[in-house]
Amino acid sequence: MKEMTLSQLLEQYPFVLDFLQQNRLEIQGYENLTFMEYLAQMDEEELEEKAIDAQNLPGELNSYIMQMMEFLGLEKDKAVQSLTILPGQNKSGEAENFDKLEILPSHIVSIVGPTGSGKSRLLADIEWAAQGDTPTKRSILINNQPPDLKWRYSPNNKLVAQLSQNMNFVMDLSAGEFVKLHAESRMVENPDEIAERILESANYLAGESFLESTPVTSLSGGQSRALMIADTAILSKSPIVLIDEIENAGIDRKKALELLVSQDKIVLMATHDPLLALMADRRIVIRNGGIHAVLQTTPEEKELIKELGRIDNIMQTARNSLRAGNILLRKDII
């Protein structure tokens, strides 16, 4: 950073402008100087008038940049090449039936099992990067190493974005204001463009479209879920996405998964939907609170997706027709 000019600093770290303004530093006309050179051309009177310590301020700027990068989730060492689940035990204390499960970016893993079997517990273990300290005794590795403590406990360094079954907004904002505010908080260079992409993607996923001006508190469950999935895919820095029963969201599930995977996310989803379960690369079978098996989706099962998709389309057509107040006729759906 010492060799970077002020213009280069602002281009790479736009939030540096706030630091300069807080210290009443006017850099117009000095953009081609480094920060040290800029301070050196200031006379003693100006330094004293602005209460600037020229020797310590460069170190303070460096610390500010490091802290903001950590807050915004921009550290280079946060790149996730793999997520590994190490076995623990089920509710009876019996060892789980697998050696280890490694998941890479752009991979989809489904989690299947009866209601109450422990699917959500597995999602929670991953979200909190368990280290043998949960009821299941499982351990989670990131890049084949125990995760840094800040990834476990810091609210600003979450590796995981979890999309639960229920989305409730309490802010009195429009959908456009909500996503733009999030984009601005991430200090992206083009918040308006990012917000527009998120809204466009959300409407692509939602069963019923909504406007930029629609209050977030007025969005339906499906619209809320679509908005948060689009926001997570496009704007969230979290490389791992956990989804609980996406089939209940009232959105296009296939499009949602394609959007998340296109952003190099690791996607794990707890589901009762056979179509979603088979769309995954692998599926984790949960029994009695433990991982009973890890199954690779077979070529034959991949072929079955086509038939299940046809059946699903029939159900979707029937559902949309009933919602529209139509009388359901056989010829309309088959």
Short mmCIF file of C-alpha atoms in Angstrom, two decimals:
data_model
loop_
_atom_site.label_atom_id
_atom_site.label_comp_id
_atom_site.label_asym_id
_atom_site.label_seq_id
_atom_site.Cartn_x
_atom_site.Cartn_y
_atom_site.Cartn_z
CA MET A 1 0.00 0.00 0.00
CA LYS A 2 2.94 2.34 0.62
CA GLU A 3 3.71 2.49 -3.11
CA MET A 4 0.10 3.07 -4.22
CA THR A 5 -0.99 6.55 -5.24
CA LEU A 6 -4.05 8.08 -3.61
CA SER A 7 -6.10 7.47 -6.76
CA GLN A 8 -5.03 3.81 -6.77
CA LEU A 9 -5.92 3.48 -3.08
CA LEU A 10 -9.39 4.90 -3.68
CA GLU A 11 -9.93 2.69 -6.71
CA GLN A 12 -9.03 -0.49 -4.81
CA TYR A 13 -10.44 0.55 -1.42
CA PRO A 14 -13.29 3.07 -1.97
CA PHE A 15 -13.93 3.25 1.78
CA VAL A 16 -10.56 5.07 2.22
CA LEU A 17 -12.46 8.23 1.25
CA ASP A 18 -14.25 8.08 4.64
CA PHE A 19 -10.89 7.92 6.43
CA LEU A 20 -9.65 10.96 4.54
CA GLN A 21 -12.81 12.93 5.25
CA GLN A 22 -12.71 12.03 8.96
CA ASN A 23 -9.20 13.47 9.11
CA ARG A 24 -10.16 16.56 7.04
CA LEU A 25 -7.70 15.70 4.30
CA GLU A 26 -8.39 17.34 0.93
CA ILE A 27 -6.62 15.35 -1.80
CA GLN A 28 -7.94 17.08 -4.91
CA GLY A 29 -4.94 17.82 -7.13
CA TYR A 30 -2.73 15.36 -5.21
CA GLU A 31 -4.19 12.08 -6.50
CA ASN A 32 -0.89 11.05 -8.13
CA LEU A 33 1.00 11.20 -4.82
CA THR A 34 1.34 8.34 -2.36
CA PHE A 35 -0.19 8.91 1.08
CA MET A 36 3.28 9.47 2.57
CA GLU A 37 4.16 11.99 -0.18
CA TYR A 38 0.85 13.77 0.38
CA LEU A 39 1.56 14.15 4.12
CA ALA A 40 5.14 15.27 3.42
CA GLN A 41 4.00 18.27 1.34
CA MET A 42 1.85 19.59 4.23
CA ASP A 43 3.51 22.25 6.42
CA GLU A 44 3.68 22.15 10.21
CA GLU A 45 0.94 24.73 10.61
CA GLU A 46 -1.54 22.73 8.53
CA LEU A 47 -0.66 19.50 10.34
CA GLU A 48 -1.14 21.17 13.72
CA GLU A 49 -4.39 22.82 12.67
CA LYS A 50 -5.84 19.45 11.63
CA ALA A 51 -4.33 17.64 14.65
CA ILE A 52 -2.49 15.22 12.37
CA ASP A 53 0.42 13.07 13.50
CA ALA A 54 2.27 12.55 10.22
CA GLN A 55 4.33 9.70 11.65
CA ASN A 56 1.42 7.64 12.99
CA LEU A 57 -1.32 8.40 10.45
CA PRO A 58 -0.02 6.01 7.73
CA GLY A 59 -0.16 3.15 10.25
CA GLU A 60 -3.68 4.22 11.24
CA LEU A 61 -4.71 4.18 7.56
CA ASN A 62 -3.27 0.69 7.13
CA SER A 63 -5.15 -0.55 10.22
CA TYR A 64 -8.35 1.08 8.95
CA ILE A 65 -8.05 -0.71 5.60
CA MET A 66 -7.42 -4.07 7.30
CA GLN A 67 -10.40 -3.62 9.63
CA MET A 68 -12.73 -2.59 6.80
CA MET A 69 -11.64 -5.52 4.65
CA GLU A 70 -12.37 -7.86 7.55
CA PHE A 71 -15.74 -6.20 8.22
CA LEU A 72 -16.76 -6.43 4.56
CA GLY A 73 -15.50 -9.99 4.16
CA LEU A 74 -12.86 -9.08 1.59
CA GLU A 75 -9.83 -10.89 3.04
CA LYS A 76 -7.98 -12.94 0.48
CA ASP A 77 -7.51 -15.79 2.95
CA LYS A 78 -11.26 -16.31 3.14
CA ALA A 79 -11.35 -18.07 -0.22
CA VAL A 80 -12.96 -21.45 0.30
CA GLN A 81 -11.69 -24.28 -1.86
CA SER A 82 -13.43 -27.04 0.10
CA LEU A 83 -15.80 -27.83 2.95
CA THR A 84 -15.24 -31.14 4.74
CA ILE A 85 -17.62 -32.86 7.16
CA LEU A 86 -16.00 -35.34 9.56
CA PRO A 87 -18.23 -38.01 11.17
CA GLY A 88 -19.69 -37.82 14.65
CA GLN A 89 -22.51 -39.85 16.15
CA ASN A 90 -26.28 -40.29 15.99
CA LYS A 91 -28.78 -39.85 18.82
CA SER A 92 -27.95 -43.33 20.14
CA GLY A 93 -24.24 -42.57 20.30
CA GLU A 94 -23.43 -44.81 17.33
CA ALA A 95 -20.71 -43.69 14.90
CA GLU A 96 -21.92 -42.14 11.66
CA ASN A 97 -21.61 -44.33 8.60
CA PHE A 98 -19.04 -42.46 6.45
CA ASP A 99 -15.35 -41.60 6.51
CA LYS A 100 -15.51 -37.94 5.49
CA LEU A 101 -17.44 -35.81 3.02
CA GLU A 102 -15.62 -33.15 1.00
CA ILE A 103 -17.68 -30.59 -0.94
CA LEU A 104 -16.26 -28.16 -3.51
CA PRO A 105 -17.56 -24.84 -4.89
CA SER A 106 -20.40 -25.16 -7.44
CA HIS A 107 -21.37 -28.53 -5.95
CA ILE A 108 -24.90 -29.21 -4.72
CA VAL A 109 -25.53 -31.68 -1.90
CA SER A 110 -29.06 -32.56 -0.78
CA ILE A 111 -29.92 -33.69 2.74
CA VAL A 112 -32.83 -36.15 2.99
CA GLY A 113 -34.55 -37.97 5.81
CA PRO A 114 -37.83 -38.10 7.75
CA THR A 115 -39.12 -35.04 9.58
CA GLY A 116 -37.26 -34.73 12.87
CA SER A 117 -34.41 -37.00 11.76
CA GLY A 118 -31.71 -34.33 12.17
CA LYS A 119 -31.43 -32.50 8.85
CA SER A 120 -31.56 -29.07 10.45
CA ARG A 121 -28.99 -30.17 13.05
CA LEU A 122 -26.52 -30.94 10.24
CA LEU A 123 -27.13 -27.50 8.72
CA ALA A 124 -26.52 -25.95 12.15
CA ASP A 125 -23.25 -27.89 12.59
CA ILE A 126 -22.01 -26.51 9.27
CA GLU A 127 -23.19 -22.96 9.99
CA TRP A 128 -21.34 -22.88 13.32
CA ALA A 129 -18.30 -24.79 12.00
CA ALA A 130 -18.69 -27.46 14.69
CA GLN A 131 -15.49 -28.83 16.21
CA GLY A 132 -16.81 -31.85 18.09
CA ASP A 133 -18.61 -29.47 20.44
CA THR A 134 -22.23 -30.09 19.41
CA PRO A 135 -24.55 -33.00 20.30
CA THR A 136 -23.54 -34.83 17.09
CA LYS A 137 -19.76 -34.54 17.81
CA ARG A 138 -19.17 -33.71 14.14
CA SER A 139 -16.28 -31.54 12.98
CA ILE A 140 -16.16 -29.15 10.03
CA LEU A 141 -13.00 -28.33 8.10
CA ILE A 142 -12.46 -25.43 5.71
CA ASN A 143 -9.74 -26.01 3.11
CA ASN A 144 -8.83 -29.19 5.06
CA GLN A 145 -8.09 -27.16 8.20
CA PRO A 146 -10.07 -26.31 11.36
CA PRO A 147 -11.71 -22.94 10.65
CA ASP A 148 -10.31 -19.70 12.03
CA LEU A 149 -12.10 -18.68 15.25
CA LYS A 150 -13.31 -15.46 13.63
CA TRP A 151 -15.25 -17.56 11.11
CA ARG A 152 -17.07 -19.21 14.00
CA TYR A 153 -17.79 -16.30 16.29
CA SER A 154 -17.51 -13.01 14.41
CA PRO A 155 -20.83 -11.71 13.00
CA ASN A 156 -18.90 -9.94 10.23
CA ASN A 157 -17.01 -12.99 8.95
CA LYS A 158 -19.68 -15.55 8.23
CA LEU A 159 -18.70 -18.23 5.77
CA VAL A 160 -22.27 -19.47 5.68
CA ALA A 161 -25.50 -17.84 4.51
CA GLN A 162 -28.55 -19.75 5.72
CA LEU A 163 -31.92 -19.42 4.04
CA SER A 164 -34.60 -20.65 6.43
CA GLN A 165 -38.19 -21.59 5.63
CA ASN A 166 -39.54 -18.28 6.94
CA MET A 167 -38.47 -14.81 5.84
CA ASN A 168 -39.81 -11.90 7.89
CA PHE A 169 -38.94 -8.27 7.14
CA VAL A 170 -39.40 -5.57 9.76
CA MET A 171 -37.90 -2.56 7.95
CA ASP A 172 -40.21 -0.06 6.27
CA LEU A 173 -38.39 -0.08 2.94
CA SER A 174 -39.25 -0.84 -0.66
CA ALA A 175 -37.63 -3.87 -2.28
CA GLY A 176 -35.41 -1.53 -4.31
CA GLU A 177 -34.34 0.47 -1.26
CA PHE A 178 -33.63 -2.73 0.67
CA VAL A 179 -31.25 -4.27 -1.88
CA LYS A 180 -29.58 -0.93 -2.66
CA LEU A 181 -28.97 -0.34 1.06
CA HIS A 182 -27.35 -3.77 1.31
CA ALA A 183 -25.23 -3.09 -1.77
CA GLU A 184 -24.09 0.25 -0.37
CA SER A 185 -23.23 -1.36 2.98
CA ARG A 186 -20.93 -3.71 1.07
CA MET A 187 -19.34 -0.65 -0.55
CA VAL A 188 -19.58 -2.06 -4.05
CA GLU A 189 -18.64 0.31 -6.85
CA ASN A 190 -22.03 0.19 -8.61
CA PRO A 191 -24.83 -0.28 -6.02
CA ASP A 192 -27.59 0.77 -8.43
CA GLU A 193 -26.51 -1.78 -11.03
CA ILE A 194 -26.15 -4.55 -8.42
CA ALA A 195 -29.57 -3.73 -6.93
CA GLU A 196 -31.13 -3.90 -10.41
CA ARG A 197 -29.53 -7.32 -11.02
CA ILE A 198 -30.82 -8.65 -7.70
CA LEU A 199 -34.38 -7.48 -8.37
CA GLU A 200 -34.31 -8.86 -11.91
CA SER A 201 -33.06 -12.25 -10.64
CA ALA A 202 -35.62 -12.30 -7.82
CA ASN A 203 -38.47 -11.77 -10.27
CA TYR A 204 -36.98 -14.48 -12.47
CA LEU A 205 -37.28 -16.88 -9.51
CA ALA A 206 -40.58 -15.74 -8.01
CA GLY A 207 -43.87 -17.33 -8.98
CA GLU A 208 -45.45 -13.87 -8.87
CA SER A 209 -43.45 -10.82 -9.91
CA PHE A 210 -43.14 -7.66 -7.82
CA LEU A 211 -41.98 -4.09 -8.37
CA GLU A 212 -38.96 -2.19 -7.13
CA SER A 213 -41.41 0.03 -5.21
CA THR A 214 -43.14 -2.90 -3.46
CA PRO A 215 -42.63 -2.66 0.34
CA VAL A 216 -40.64 -5.63 1.60
CA THR A 217 -43.22 -6.10 4.36
CA SER A 218 -45.84 -6.68 1.64
CA LEU A 219 -43.92 -9.41 -0.18
CA SER A 220 -45.39 -12.90 -0.12
CA GLY A 221 -43.39 -15.80 1.30
CA GLY A 222 -42.27 -16.85 -2.17
CA GLN A 223 -41.34 -13.32 -3.20
CA SER A 224 -39.36 -12.81 0.03
CA ARG A 225 -37.50 -16.08 -0.48
CA ALA A 226 -36.76 -15.21 -4.11
CA LEU A 227 -35.40 -11.80 -3.08
CA MET A 228 -33.12 -13.28 -0.41
CA ILE A 229 -31.84 -16.05 -2.69
CA ALA A 230 -31.00 -13.51 -5.40
CA ASP A 231 -29.39 -11.22 -2.84
CA THR A 232 -27.35 -14.10 -1.39
CA ALA A 233 -26.22 -15.32 -4.81
CA ILE A 234 -25.19 -11.94 -6.21
CA LEU A 235 -24.12 -9.85 -3.21
CA SER A 236 -23.32 -12.08 -0.24
CA LYS A 237 -19.65 -12.87 0.33
CA SER A 238 -20.56 -16.12 2.10
CA PRO A 239 -19.24 -18.98 -0.06
CA ILE A 240 -21.48 -21.62 1.54
CA VAL A 241 -25.27 -21.52 1.29
CA LEU A 242 -27.53 -23.69 3.45
CA ILE A 243 -31.16 -24.00 2.36
CA ASP A 244 -33.95 -25.52 4.43
CA GLU A 245 -36.84 -26.93 2.38
CA ILE A 246 -36.65 -24.72 -0.69
CA GLU A 247 -39.67 -26.60 -2.11
CA ASN A 248 -41.90 -24.66 0.29
CA ALA A 249 -40.72 -21.31 -0.99
CA GLY A 250 -43.13 -20.74 -3.88
CA ILE A 251 -40.25 -20.13 -6.30
CA ASP A 252 -38.68 -21.84 -9.30
CA ARG A 253 -36.39 -24.27 -7.45
CA LYS A 254 -34.30 -25.30 -10.45
CA LYS A 255 -33.59 -21.68 -11.40
CA ALA A 256 -32.70 -20.87 -7.79
CA LEU A 257 -30.11 -23.64 -7.63
CA GLU A 258 -28.67 -22.70 -11.01
CA LEU A 259 -28.30 -19.08 -9.87
CA LEU A 260 -26.48 -20.04 -6.66
CA VAL A 261 -24.15 -22.50 -8.38
CA SER A 262 -23.33 -19.99 -11.12
CA GLN A 263 -21.76 -17.80 -8.40
CA ASP A 264 -19.41 -20.64 -7.28
CA LYS A 265 -21.32 -21.24 -4.05
CA ILE A 266 -21.25 -24.52 -2.13
CA VAL A 267 -24.95 -25.39 -1.77
CA LEU A 268 -26.45 -27.77 0.79
CA MET A 269 -30.22 -28.15 0.94
CA ALA A 270 -32.46 -30.09 3.28
CA THR A 271 -35.41 -31.31 1.23
CA HIS A 272 -38.33 -33.74 1.01
CA ASP A 273 -38.67 -33.13 -2.74
CA PRO A 274 -37.42 -36.09 -4.86
CA LEU A 275 -36.76 -33.80 -7.84
CA LEU A 276 -34.49 -31.54 -5.80
CA ALA A 277 -32.81 -34.48 -4.08
CA LEU A 278 -31.82 -36.00 -7.43
CA MET A 279 -30.72 -32.65 -8.91
CA ALA A 280 -27.89 -32.65 -6.37
CA ASP A 281 -24.50 -34.22 -7.11
CA ARG A 282 -24.74 -36.25 -3.89
CA ARG A 283 -27.25 -36.70 -1.12
CA ILE A 284 -26.79 -37.19 2.58
CA VAL A 285 -29.26 -39.61 4.18
CA ILE A 286 -30.10 -38.75 7.80
CA ARG A 287 -31.45 -41.31 10.28
CA ASN A 288 -31.84 -41.04 14.03
CA GLY A 289 -29.92 -37.77 14.13
CA GLY A 290 -26.87 -39.13 12.29
CA ILE A 291 -25.57 -39.44 8.74
CA HIS A 292 -26.61 -42.94 7.68
CA ALA A 293 -25.21 -42.80 4.13
CA VAL A 294 -23.71 -40.51 1.49
CA LEU A 295 -24.99 -41.46 -1.97
CA GLN A 296 -23.81 -40.37 -5.40
CA THR A 297 -26.66 -39.57 -7.78
CA THR A 298 -26.61 -42.36 -10.38
CA PRO A 299 -26.97 -41.91 -14.17
CA GLU A 300 -30.30 -43.73 -13.98
CA GLU A 301 -31.52 -41.31 -11.32
CA LYS A 302 -30.41 -38.39 -13.49
CA GLU A 303 -32.61 -39.80 -16.26
CA LEU A 304 -35.52 -40.00 -13.84
CA ILE A 305 -35.22 -36.25 -13.29
CA LYS A 306 -36.80 -35.72 -16.71
CA GLU A 307 -39.88 -37.74 -15.78
CA LEU A 308 -40.13 -36.17 -12.34
CA GLY A 309 -39.77 -32.76 -13.99
CA ARG A 310 -42.70 -33.53 -16.29
CA ILE A 311 -44.84 -34.52 -13.30
CA ASP A 312 -43.73 -31.42 -11.45
CA ASN A 313 -44.70 -29.22 -14.40
CA ILE A 314 -48.20 -30.76 -14.33
CA MET A 315 -48.51 -29.93 -10.64
CA GLN A 316 -47.23 -26.38 -11.20
CA THR A 317 -49.68 -25.82 -14.04
CA ALA A 318 -52.56 -27.11 -11.91
CA ARG A 319 -51.49 -24.97 -8.97
CA ASN A 320 -51.23 -21.80 -11.06
CA SER A 321 -54.59 -22.47 -12.71
CA LEU A 322 -56.32 -22.91 -9.35
CA ARG A 323 -54.66 -19.76 -8.01
CA ALA A 324 -56.02 -17.84 -10.98
CA GLY A 325 -59.55 -18.98 -10.09
CA ASN A 326 -59.95 -21.32 -13.06
CA ILE A 327 -61.88 -24.57 -13.22
CA LEU A 328 -59.30 -27.31 -13.61
CA LEU A 329 -59.68 -29.36 -16.80
CA ARG A 330 -57.70 -32.45 -17.78
CA LYS A 331 -56.78 -30.99 -21.17
CA ASP A 332 -55.20 -27.94 -19.49
CA ILE A 333 -52.63 -29.92 -17.56
CA ILE A 334 -51.90 -33.06 -19.61
#
